[in-house]
Amino acid sequence: MSTHNKAEPTDRARPATIRDVAAAAGVATSTVSRALSNPGRVNHLTRARVVEAAEALDYVPSSQARGLSSGRTHAVALLVPDITNPFYFDIIRGTQHQLKAAGYTQLLVDTEESAEMELDALRSMQRAADGVILAASRLTDEQLNAAAAIQPLVTFNRASAEAPTVVIDTPSATIQAMEHLASLGHRTVCYVSGPQNSWSDSMRWKAFQEDSQQRGLQTHRIGPYAPKTTSGAAAADAALRTGSTACIVFNDLLAIGMLQRFAARGVQVPKDISIVGCDDIFGADFCHPPLTTIASPTEQAGRVAVTMLLSQLNPALAAGTRRVAVMPTHLRVRESTGSVPQV
Amino acid sequence: MSTHNKAEPTDRARPATIRDVAAAAGVATSTVSRALSNPGRVNHLTRARVVEAAEALDYVPSSQARGLSSGRTHAVALLVPDITNPFYFDIIRGTQHQLKAAGYTQLLVDTEESAEMELDALRSMQRAADGVILAASRLTDEQLNAAAAIQPLVTFNRASAEAPTVVIDTPSATIQAMEHLASLGHRTVCYVSGPQNSWSDSMRWKAFQEDSQQRGLQTHRIGPYAPKTTSGAAAADAALRTGSTACIVFNDLLAIGMLQRFAARGVQVPKDISIVGCDDIFGADFCHPPLTTIASPTEQAGRVAVTMLLSQLNPALAAGTRRVAVMPTHLRVRESTGSVPQV
DNA sequence: ACATTCTTGGCAAGCGTTTGCCAATTGTTG
DNA sequence: CAACAATTGGCAAACGCTTGCCAAGAATGT
């Protein structure tokens, strides 16, 4: 109104900028900026005028420009090894929720179980995101630490020296499962392992091994298998060949695949063999038989990861933030486990 | 080397900028920019020098700055009503794949089945993304058209006057299912409906209604139900009360929930009642009994949606692009459907 | 030898914000 | 009433990149 615009005021194709708002409200752009993102620095009457003008013009600040000048993108990247793995659904939802609540945008990236893609994504997120949540990383410790040195990072299900991390308490879960199986009379147990470079898998195997030794159980290990239902057939056959009466399986996906194979071969679960999965994914309760599995609050884990990351970004919130969050687990007994078969 | 930097050259905390690269390569920033994103405009020798310098400095262009000046963000937003609905997994994966191949970033947003959140997201994406893929929109035609007028948009499973759209061919799928049921002798069929403002639901219901009339079948309709397994119990009970011998259910989630309820109540599927789901989601093959359902190439649908959007963004690719893509469907008969019960 | 056209690189003006700094205005104090 | 502090708004310089424009030099034609 009082200032000099150069272009015609009503060019209704291009979204309104801060300048348009400033002109409409009769103030400087700096005032608009402050009114909108730093209230208190501006007289509340002026602020009201600005807000009104912004609304009238349907003004949406450009996150790009904001990011450029402020140095922060208000975006957080979530890297998962496989978007279609139901295990990550709850994580995705958990992070999404918490992120949105904090005014952040989520950048979802599927790294396809590949360390290389992970590195790539990390690289490009260096500028595109304020921080990264790295789920089930396939990276080496070295790579991980290097990444953590460059940008704010939180790992999930992957402990690292440098980065804060949230882990599902797999070892104690495995022990719970062993306890359960032992109490059912099983003496020969098989561990069906997942991806080779999975940290979770190695943790789980370690716990399995130690615990079975303590209990004096005979053990087998088969794998590695890709964590998909389609790998279940091979795993089922191999498990049978070991002569084990029970299996602890890397995750539910694989376990469900095994269940399907057993059904096809006429092997009865749990009469002939008991199966324990891990993750309690969608479907574990309605597969056949319903799967005994290790459950944990995954969605909450996602939220915690975000909280840890955000506190890294904003030191003001950083008070008493842990570097490691351990999510509790518990065994959810359904119908895929039963007494040891009578020989 | 030849230019005048003000700061110390080795400030290894801040990522390298185009200026650093320019200095290292002994050229102007504009040349670096062109060498990197507009090859051919630059002598290939110069270009080689630039690329080398960029690599040496581990230079990653700022997508923010790039976006600010070029006006495009190279990001595409995908809005889904419920991230945890397995139906969307394949879509997410499909779009992610295609987007990545085209050098775009995916912004995933869960709108929680709410039109309001959808509008909000749309608004903020106006600046933050080059375009939006809107899955199963809950918006009114009016709102949808308004949105499409403002920014590039592709809808999924929601036809709209303005925006290009990719739809799963639900009507013909429903007819296939009716055919299947009729051939099994069913004369009284129930449609179990999904969310009230779901376009898919209304299309499906319409086809159901018309087809059953043609066949002279007696019909019922129950619902609406939230498309989750947890709504299955109520739906199962209600379906039973209608006296129908078969149900066509809005989606697999709901159908699986019904299956669980039937099992709990001792109602046998398909002996007592037949169930047809829709979507062929993860789990439909291993629930009990395995679900007869309507399958379609969802992941491909996601890819198609991206292609349509990208051709909108880049008119160069826009040759012969359809405004509507219809994805074929087919009935996948498993074990949840069978002959009509003998009375 | 000169005029003309390409090719290539540099200059500098943005893109839409934020923010440090200053100036004007108002309020408070001795 | 002078002196000072606090509040508030504006100016202008970044932020890192793209791109229109121009000029220098090379290549071509006459």
PDB file of C-alpha atoms in Angstrom, chain B residues 16-186:
ATOM      1  CA  ALA B  16      32.303 -27.318   0.672  1.00  0.00           C
ATOM      2  CA  THR B  17      30.351 -24.858  -1.431  1.00  0.00           C
ATOM      3  CA  ILE B  18      30.386 -24.204  -5.082  1.00  0.00           C
ATOM      4  CA  ARG B  19      32.795 -21.384  -4.447  1.00  0.00           C
ATOM      5  CA  ASP B  20      35.308 -23.696  -2.857  1.00  0.00           C
ATOM      6  CA  VAL B  21      35.135 -25.903  -5.876  1.00  0.00           C
ATOM      7  CA  ALA B  22      35.461 -22.957  -8.198  1.00  0.00           C
ATOM      8  CA  ALA B  23      38.525 -21.757  -6.363  1.00  0.00           C
ATOM      9  CA  ALA B  24      40.074 -25.193  -6.382  1.00  0.00           C
ATOM     10  CA  ALA B  25      39.453 -25.646 -10.062  1.00  0.00           C
ATOM     11  CA  GLY B  26      40.461 -22.100 -10.893  1.00  0.00           C
ATOM     12  CA  VAL B  27      37.190 -21.167 -12.577  1.00  0.00           C
ATOM     13  CA  ALA B  28      34.120 -19.125 -11.795  1.00  0.00           C
ATOM     14  CA  THR B  29      31.229 -20.495  -9.790  1.00  0.00           C
ATOM     15  CA  SER B  30      29.001 -20.254 -12.795  1.00  0.00           C
ATOM     16  CA  THR B  31      31.289 -22.592 -14.630  1.00  0.00           C
ATOM     17  CA  VAL B  32      31.172 -25.076 -11.821  1.00  0.00           C
ATOM     18  CA  SER B  33      27.426 -24.928 -11.786  1.00  0.00           C
ATOM     19  CA  ARG B  34      27.226 -25.510 -15.499  1.00  0.00           C
ATOM     20  CA  ALA B  35      29.877 -28.180 -15.521  1.00  0.00           C
ATOM     21  CA  LEU B  36      27.917 -30.135 -12.962  1.00  0.00           C
ATOM     22  CA  SER B  37      24.384 -29.720 -14.108  1.00  0.00           C
ATOM     23  CA  ASN B  38      24.595 -28.652 -17.700  1.00  0.00           C
ATOM     24  CA  PRO B  39      27.431 -30.513 -19.336  1.00  0.00           C
ATOM     25  CA  GLY B  40      27.926 -29.657 -22.961  1.00  0.00           C
ATOM     26  CA  ARG B  41      27.799 -26.028 -22.060  1.00  0.00           C
ATOM     27  CA  VAL B  42      31.359 -26.348 -20.852  1.00  0.00           C
ATOM     28  CA  ASN B  43      34.581 -27.554 -22.381  1.00  0.00           C
ATOM     29  CA  HIS B  44      35.058 -31.137 -21.400  1.00  0.00           C
ATOM     30  CA  LEU B  45      38.541 -30.435 -20.173  1.00  0.00           C
ATOM     31  CA  THR B  46      37.358 -27.707 -17.895  1.00  0.00           C
ATOM     32  CA  ARG B  47      34.586 -29.951 -16.828  1.00  0.00           C
ATOM     33  CA  ALA B  48      37.015 -32.677 -15.893  1.00  0.00           C
ATOM     34  CA  ARG B  49      38.977 -30.247 -13.744  1.00  0.00           C
ATOM     35  CA  VAL B  50      35.812 -29.143 -12.014  1.00  0.00           C
ATOM     36  CA  VAL B  51      34.597 -32.643 -11.378  1.00  0.00           C
ATOM     37  CA  GLU B  52      37.935 -33.587  -9.953  1.00  0.00           C
ATOM     38  CA  ALA B  53      37.978 -30.609  -7.645  1.00  0.00           C
ATOM     39  CA  ALA B  54      34.432 -31.350  -6.551  1.00  0.00           C
ATOM     40  CA  GLU B  55      35.317 -34.867  -5.693  1.00  0.00           C
ATOM     41  CA  ALA B  56      38.438 -33.895  -3.877  1.00  0.00           C
ATOM     42  CA  LEU B  57      36.442 -31.515  -1.715  1.00  0.00           C
ATOM     43  CA  ASP B  58      33.603 -33.994  -1.318  1.00  0.00           C
ATOM     44  CA  TYR B  59      31.262 -31.378  -2.624  1.00  0.00           C
ATOM     45  CA  VAL B  60      27.536 -32.001  -2.319  1.00  0.00           C
ATOM     46  CA  PRO B  61      25.338 -29.346  -3.899  1.00  0.00           C
ATOM     47  CA  SER B  62      22.782 -27.862  -1.564  1.00  0.00           C
ATOM     48  CA  SER B  63      19.385 -28.896  -2.743  1.00  0.00           C
ATOM     49  CA  GLN B  64      17.994 -25.927  -0.896  1.00  0.00           C
ATOM     50  CA  ALA B  65      20.026 -23.357  -2.705  1.00  0.00           C
ATOM     51  CA  ARG B  66      19.521 -25.159  -5.946  1.00  0.00           C
ATOM     52  CA  GLY B  67      15.830 -25.173  -5.354  1.00  0.00           C
ATOM     53  CA  LEU B  68      15.697 -21.546  -4.406  1.00  0.00           C
ATOM     54  CA  SER B  69      17.284 -20.331  -7.534  1.00  0.00           C
ATOM     55  CA  SER B  70      15.905 -22.842  -9.958  1.00  0.00           C
ATOM     56  CA  GLY B  71      12.434 -22.848  -8.546  1.00  0.00           C
ATOM     57  CA  ARG B  72      12.190 -26.609  -8.325  1.00  0.00           C
ATOM     58  CA  THR B  73      12.803 -28.717  -5.279  1.00  0.00           C
ATOM     59  CA  HIS B  74      13.320 -32.074  -6.915  1.00  0.00           C
ATOM     60  CA  ALA B  75      11.089 -33.560  -4.306  1.00  0.00           C
ATOM     61  CA  VAL B  76       7.700 -35.142  -4.656  1.00  0.00           C
ATOM     62  CA  ALA B  77       5.286 -35.637  -1.824  1.00  0.00           C
ATOM     63  CA  LEU B  78       3.293 -38.791  -1.416  1.00  0.00           C
ATOM     64  CA  LEU B  79       0.218 -38.414   0.740  1.00  0.00           C
ATOM     65  CA  VAL B  80      -1.316 -41.593   2.063  1.00  0.00           C
ATOM     66  CA  PRO B  81      -4.254 -41.886   4.433  1.00  0.00           C
ATOM     67  CA  ASP B  82      -2.566 -44.455   6.638  1.00  0.00           C
ATOM     68  CA  ILE B  83       1.064 -45.401   6.518  1.00  0.00           C
ATOM     69  CA  THR B  84       0.523 -48.639   8.370  1.00  0.00           C
ATOM     70  CA  ASN B  85      -2.022 -49.966   5.927  1.00  0.00           C
ATOM     71  CA  PRO B  86      -0.145 -52.646   4.014  1.00  0.00           C
ATOM     72  CA  PHE B  87      -1.979 -51.700   0.881  1.00  0.00           C
ATOM     73  CA  TYR B  88       0.150 -48.602   0.620  1.00  0.00           C
ATOM     74  CA  PHE B  89       3.442 -50.353   1.132  1.00  0.00           C
ATOM     75  CA  ASP B  90       3.718 -51.339  -2.451  1.00  0.00           C
ATOM     76  CA  ILE B  91       2.646 -47.946  -3.612  1.00  0.00           C
ATOM     77  CA  ILE B  92       5.240 -46.321  -1.444  1.00  0.00           C
ATOM     78  CA  ARG B  93       7.846 -48.651  -2.765  1.00  0.00           C
ATOM     79  CA  GLY B  94       6.738 -48.154  -6.349  1.00  0.00           C
ATOM     80  CA  THR B  95       6.851 -44.389  -6.151  1.00  0.00           C
ATOM     81  CA  GLN B  96      10.083 -44.418  -4.233  1.00  0.00           C
ATOM     82  CA  HIS B  97      11.720 -46.504  -6.892  1.00  0.00           C
ATOM     83  CA  GLN B  98      10.610 -44.462  -9.816  1.00  0.00           C
ATOM     84  CA  LEU B  99      11.297 -41.222  -8.055  1.00  0.00           C
ATOM     85  CA  LYS B 100      14.792 -42.199  -7.134  1.00  0.00           C
ATOM     86  CA  ALA B 101      15.461 -43.284 -10.680  1.00  0.00           C
ATOM     87  CA  ALA B 102      14.478 -39.822 -11.826  1.00  0.00           C
ATOM     88  CA  GLY B 103      16.614 -38.146  -9.207  1.00  0.00           C
ATOM     89  CA  TYR B 104      13.770 -37.059  -7.008  1.00  0.00           C
ATOM     90  CA  THR B 105      13.333 -37.296  -3.281  1.00  0.00           C
ATOM     91  CA  GLN B 106      10.188 -38.679  -1.757  1.00  0.00           C
ATOM     92  CA  LEU B 107       8.375 -36.841   0.996  1.00  0.00           C
ATOM     93  CA  LEU B 108       6.085 -39.255   2.754  1.00  0.00           C
ATOM     94  CA  VAL B 109       3.134 -37.874   4.613  1.00  0.00           C
ATOM     95  CA  ASP B 110       0.513 -39.739   6.583  1.00  0.00           C
ATOM     96  CA  THR B 111      -2.732 -37.834   6.505  1.00  0.00           C
ATOM     97  CA  GLU B 112      -4.422 -40.107   8.998  1.00  0.00           C
ATOM     98  CA  GLU B 113      -7.578 -40.497   6.960  1.00  0.00           C
ATOM     99  CA  SER B 114      -8.390 -36.873   7.535  1.00  0.00           C
ATOM    100  CA  ALA B 115      -9.357 -34.385   4.871  1.00  0.00           C
ATOM    101  CA  GLU B 116      -8.102 -31.590   7.031  1.00  0.00           C
ATOM    102  CA  MET B 117      -4.631 -33.017   7.393  1.00  0.00           C
ATOM    103  CA  GLU B 118      -4.646 -33.635   3.704  1.00  0.00           C
ATOM    104  CA  LEU B 119      -5.364 -30.010   3.022  1.00  0.00           C
ATOM    105  CA  ASP B 120      -2.685 -28.964   5.435  1.00  0.00           C
ATOM    106  CA  ALA B 121      -0.109 -31.184   3.843  1.00  0.00           C
ATOM    107  CA  LEU B 122      -1.092 -30.015   0.407  1.00  0.00           C
ATOM    108  CA  ARG B 123      -0.643 -26.469   1.514  1.00  0.00           C
ATOM    109  CA  SER B 124       2.797 -26.924   2.904  1.00  0.00           C
ATOM    110  CA  MET B 125       3.860 -29.043  -0.028  1.00  0.00           C
ATOM    111  CA  GLN B 126       2.953 -26.223  -2.319  1.00  0.00           C
ATOM    112  CA  ARG B 127       6.420 -24.866  -1.764  1.00  0.00           C
ATOM    113  CA  ALA B 128       8.252 -27.862  -0.439  1.00  0.00           C
ATOM    114  CA  ALA B 129       7.640 -30.214  -3.346  1.00  0.00           C
ATOM    115  CA  ASP B 130       7.425 -29.954  -7.087  1.00  0.00           C
ATOM    116  CA  GLY B 131       4.336 -32.081  -7.122  1.00  0.00           C
ATOM    117  CA  VAL B 132       2.104 -34.298  -5.090  1.00  0.00           C
ATOM    118  CA  ILE B 133       0.774 -37.797  -5.412  1.00  0.00           C
ATOM    119  CA  LEU B 134      -2.435 -38.058  -3.519  1.00  0.00           C
ATOM    120  CA  ALA B 135      -3.411 -41.585  -2.621  1.00  0.00           C
ATOM    121  CA  ALA B 136      -7.003 -42.342  -1.759  1.00  0.00           C
ATOM    122  CA  SER B 137      -7.878 -38.722  -1.190  1.00  0.00           C
ATOM    123  CA  ARG B 138     -10.614 -37.858   1.255  1.00  0.00           C
ATOM    124  CA  LEU B 139     -11.141 -34.467  -0.349  1.00  0.00           C
ATOM    125  CA  THR B 140     -14.230 -33.256  -2.103  1.00  0.00           C
ATOM    126  CA  ASP B 141     -14.156 -32.783  -5.845  1.00  0.00           C
ATOM    127  CA  GLU B 142     -14.071 -29.076  -5.303  1.00  0.00           C
ATOM    128  CA  GLN B 143     -11.105 -29.142  -2.978  1.00  0.00           C
ATOM    129  CA  LEU B 144      -9.334 -31.552  -5.253  1.00  0.00           C
ATOM    130  CA  ASN B 145      -9.761 -29.391  -8.293  1.00  0.00           C
ATOM    131  CA  ALA B 146      -8.637 -26.349  -6.402  1.00  0.00           C
ATOM    132  CA  ALA B 147      -5.506 -28.146  -5.317  1.00  0.00           C
ATOM    133  CA  ALA B 148      -4.832 -29.384  -8.819  1.00  0.00           C
ATOM    134  CA  ALA B 149      -5.067 -25.851 -10.113  1.00  0.00           C
ATOM    135  CA  ILE B 150      -2.360 -24.702  -7.771  1.00  0.00           C
ATOM    136  CA  GLN B 151       0.215 -27.429  -8.074  1.00  0.00           C
ATOM    137  CA  PRO B 152       1.030 -30.480 -10.148  1.00  0.00           C
ATOM    138  CA  LEU B 153      -0.968 -33.336  -8.790  1.00  0.00           C
ATOM    139  CA  VAL B 154      -1.687 -36.938  -9.535  1.00  0.00           C
ATOM    140  CA  THR B 155      -4.380 -38.746  -7.672  1.00  0.00           C
ATOM    141  CA  PHE B 156      -4.450 -42.399  -6.975  1.00  0.00           C
ATOM    142  CA  ASN B 157      -7.675 -44.312  -6.609  1.00  0.00           C
ATOM    143  CA  ARG B 158      -9.626 -41.157  -6.848  1.00  0.00           C
ATOM    144  CA  ALA B 159     -10.760 -39.797 -10.140  1.00  0.00           C
ATOM    145  CA  SER B 160     -10.939 -36.053 -10.422  1.00  0.00           C
ATOM    146  CA  ALA B 161     -11.887 -33.684 -13.154  1.00  0.00           C
ATOM    147  CA  GLU B 162      -8.676 -31.725 -13.040  1.00  0.00           C
ATOM    148  CA  ALA B 163      -5.871 -33.995 -12.032  1.00  0.00           C
ATOM    149  CA  PRO B 164      -4.442 -36.955 -13.886  1.00  0.00           C
ATOM    150  CA  THR B 165      -5.188 -40.075 -12.018  1.00  0.00           C
ATOM    151  CA  VAL B 166      -4.317 -43.718 -11.752  1.00  0.00           C
ATOM    152  CA  VAL B 167      -7.035 -46.009 -10.552  1.00  0.00           C
ATOM    153  CA  ILE B 168      -7.307 -49.642  -9.742  1.00  0.00           C
ATOM    154  CA  ASP B 169     -10.068 -51.064 -11.835  1.00  0.00           C
ATOM    155  CA  THR B 170     -12.358 -51.863  -8.968  1.00  0.00           C
ATOM    156  CA  PRO B 171     -15.664 -52.130 -10.771  1.00  0.00           C
ATOM    157  CA  SER B 172     -14.565 -54.884 -13.096  1.00  0.00           C
ATOM    158  CA  ALA B 173     -12.854 -56.602 -10.214  1.00  0.00           C
ATOM    159  CA  THR B 174     -16.042 -56.535  -8.225  1.00  0.00           C
ATOM    160  CA  ILE B 175     -17.891 -58.062 -11.118  1.00  0.00           C
ATOM    161  CA  GLN B 176     -15.318 -60.813 -11.354  1.00  0.00           C
ATOM    162  CA  ALA B 177     -15.883 -61.543  -7.717  1.00  0.00           C
ATOM    163  CA  MET B 178     -19.657 -61.579  -8.155  1.00  0.00           C
ATOM    164  CA  GLU B 179     -19.298 -63.956 -11.044  1.00  0.00           C
ATOM    165  CA  HIS B 180     -17.183 -66.206  -8.900  1.00  0.00           C
ATOM    166  CA  LEU B 181     -19.662 -66.198  -6.043  1.00  0.00           C
ATOM    167  CA  ALA B 182     -22.657 -66.692  -8.283  1.00  0.00           C
ATOM    168  CA  SER B 183     -20.994 -69.657  -9.916  1.00  0.00           C
ATOM    169  CA  LEU B 184     -20.569 -71.170  -6.484  1.00  0.00           C
ATOM    170  CA  GLY B 185     -24.299 -70.903  -6.000  1.00  0.00           C
ATOM    171  CA  HIS B 186     -24.517 -67.895  -3.729  1.00  0.00           C
TER     172      HIS B 186
END
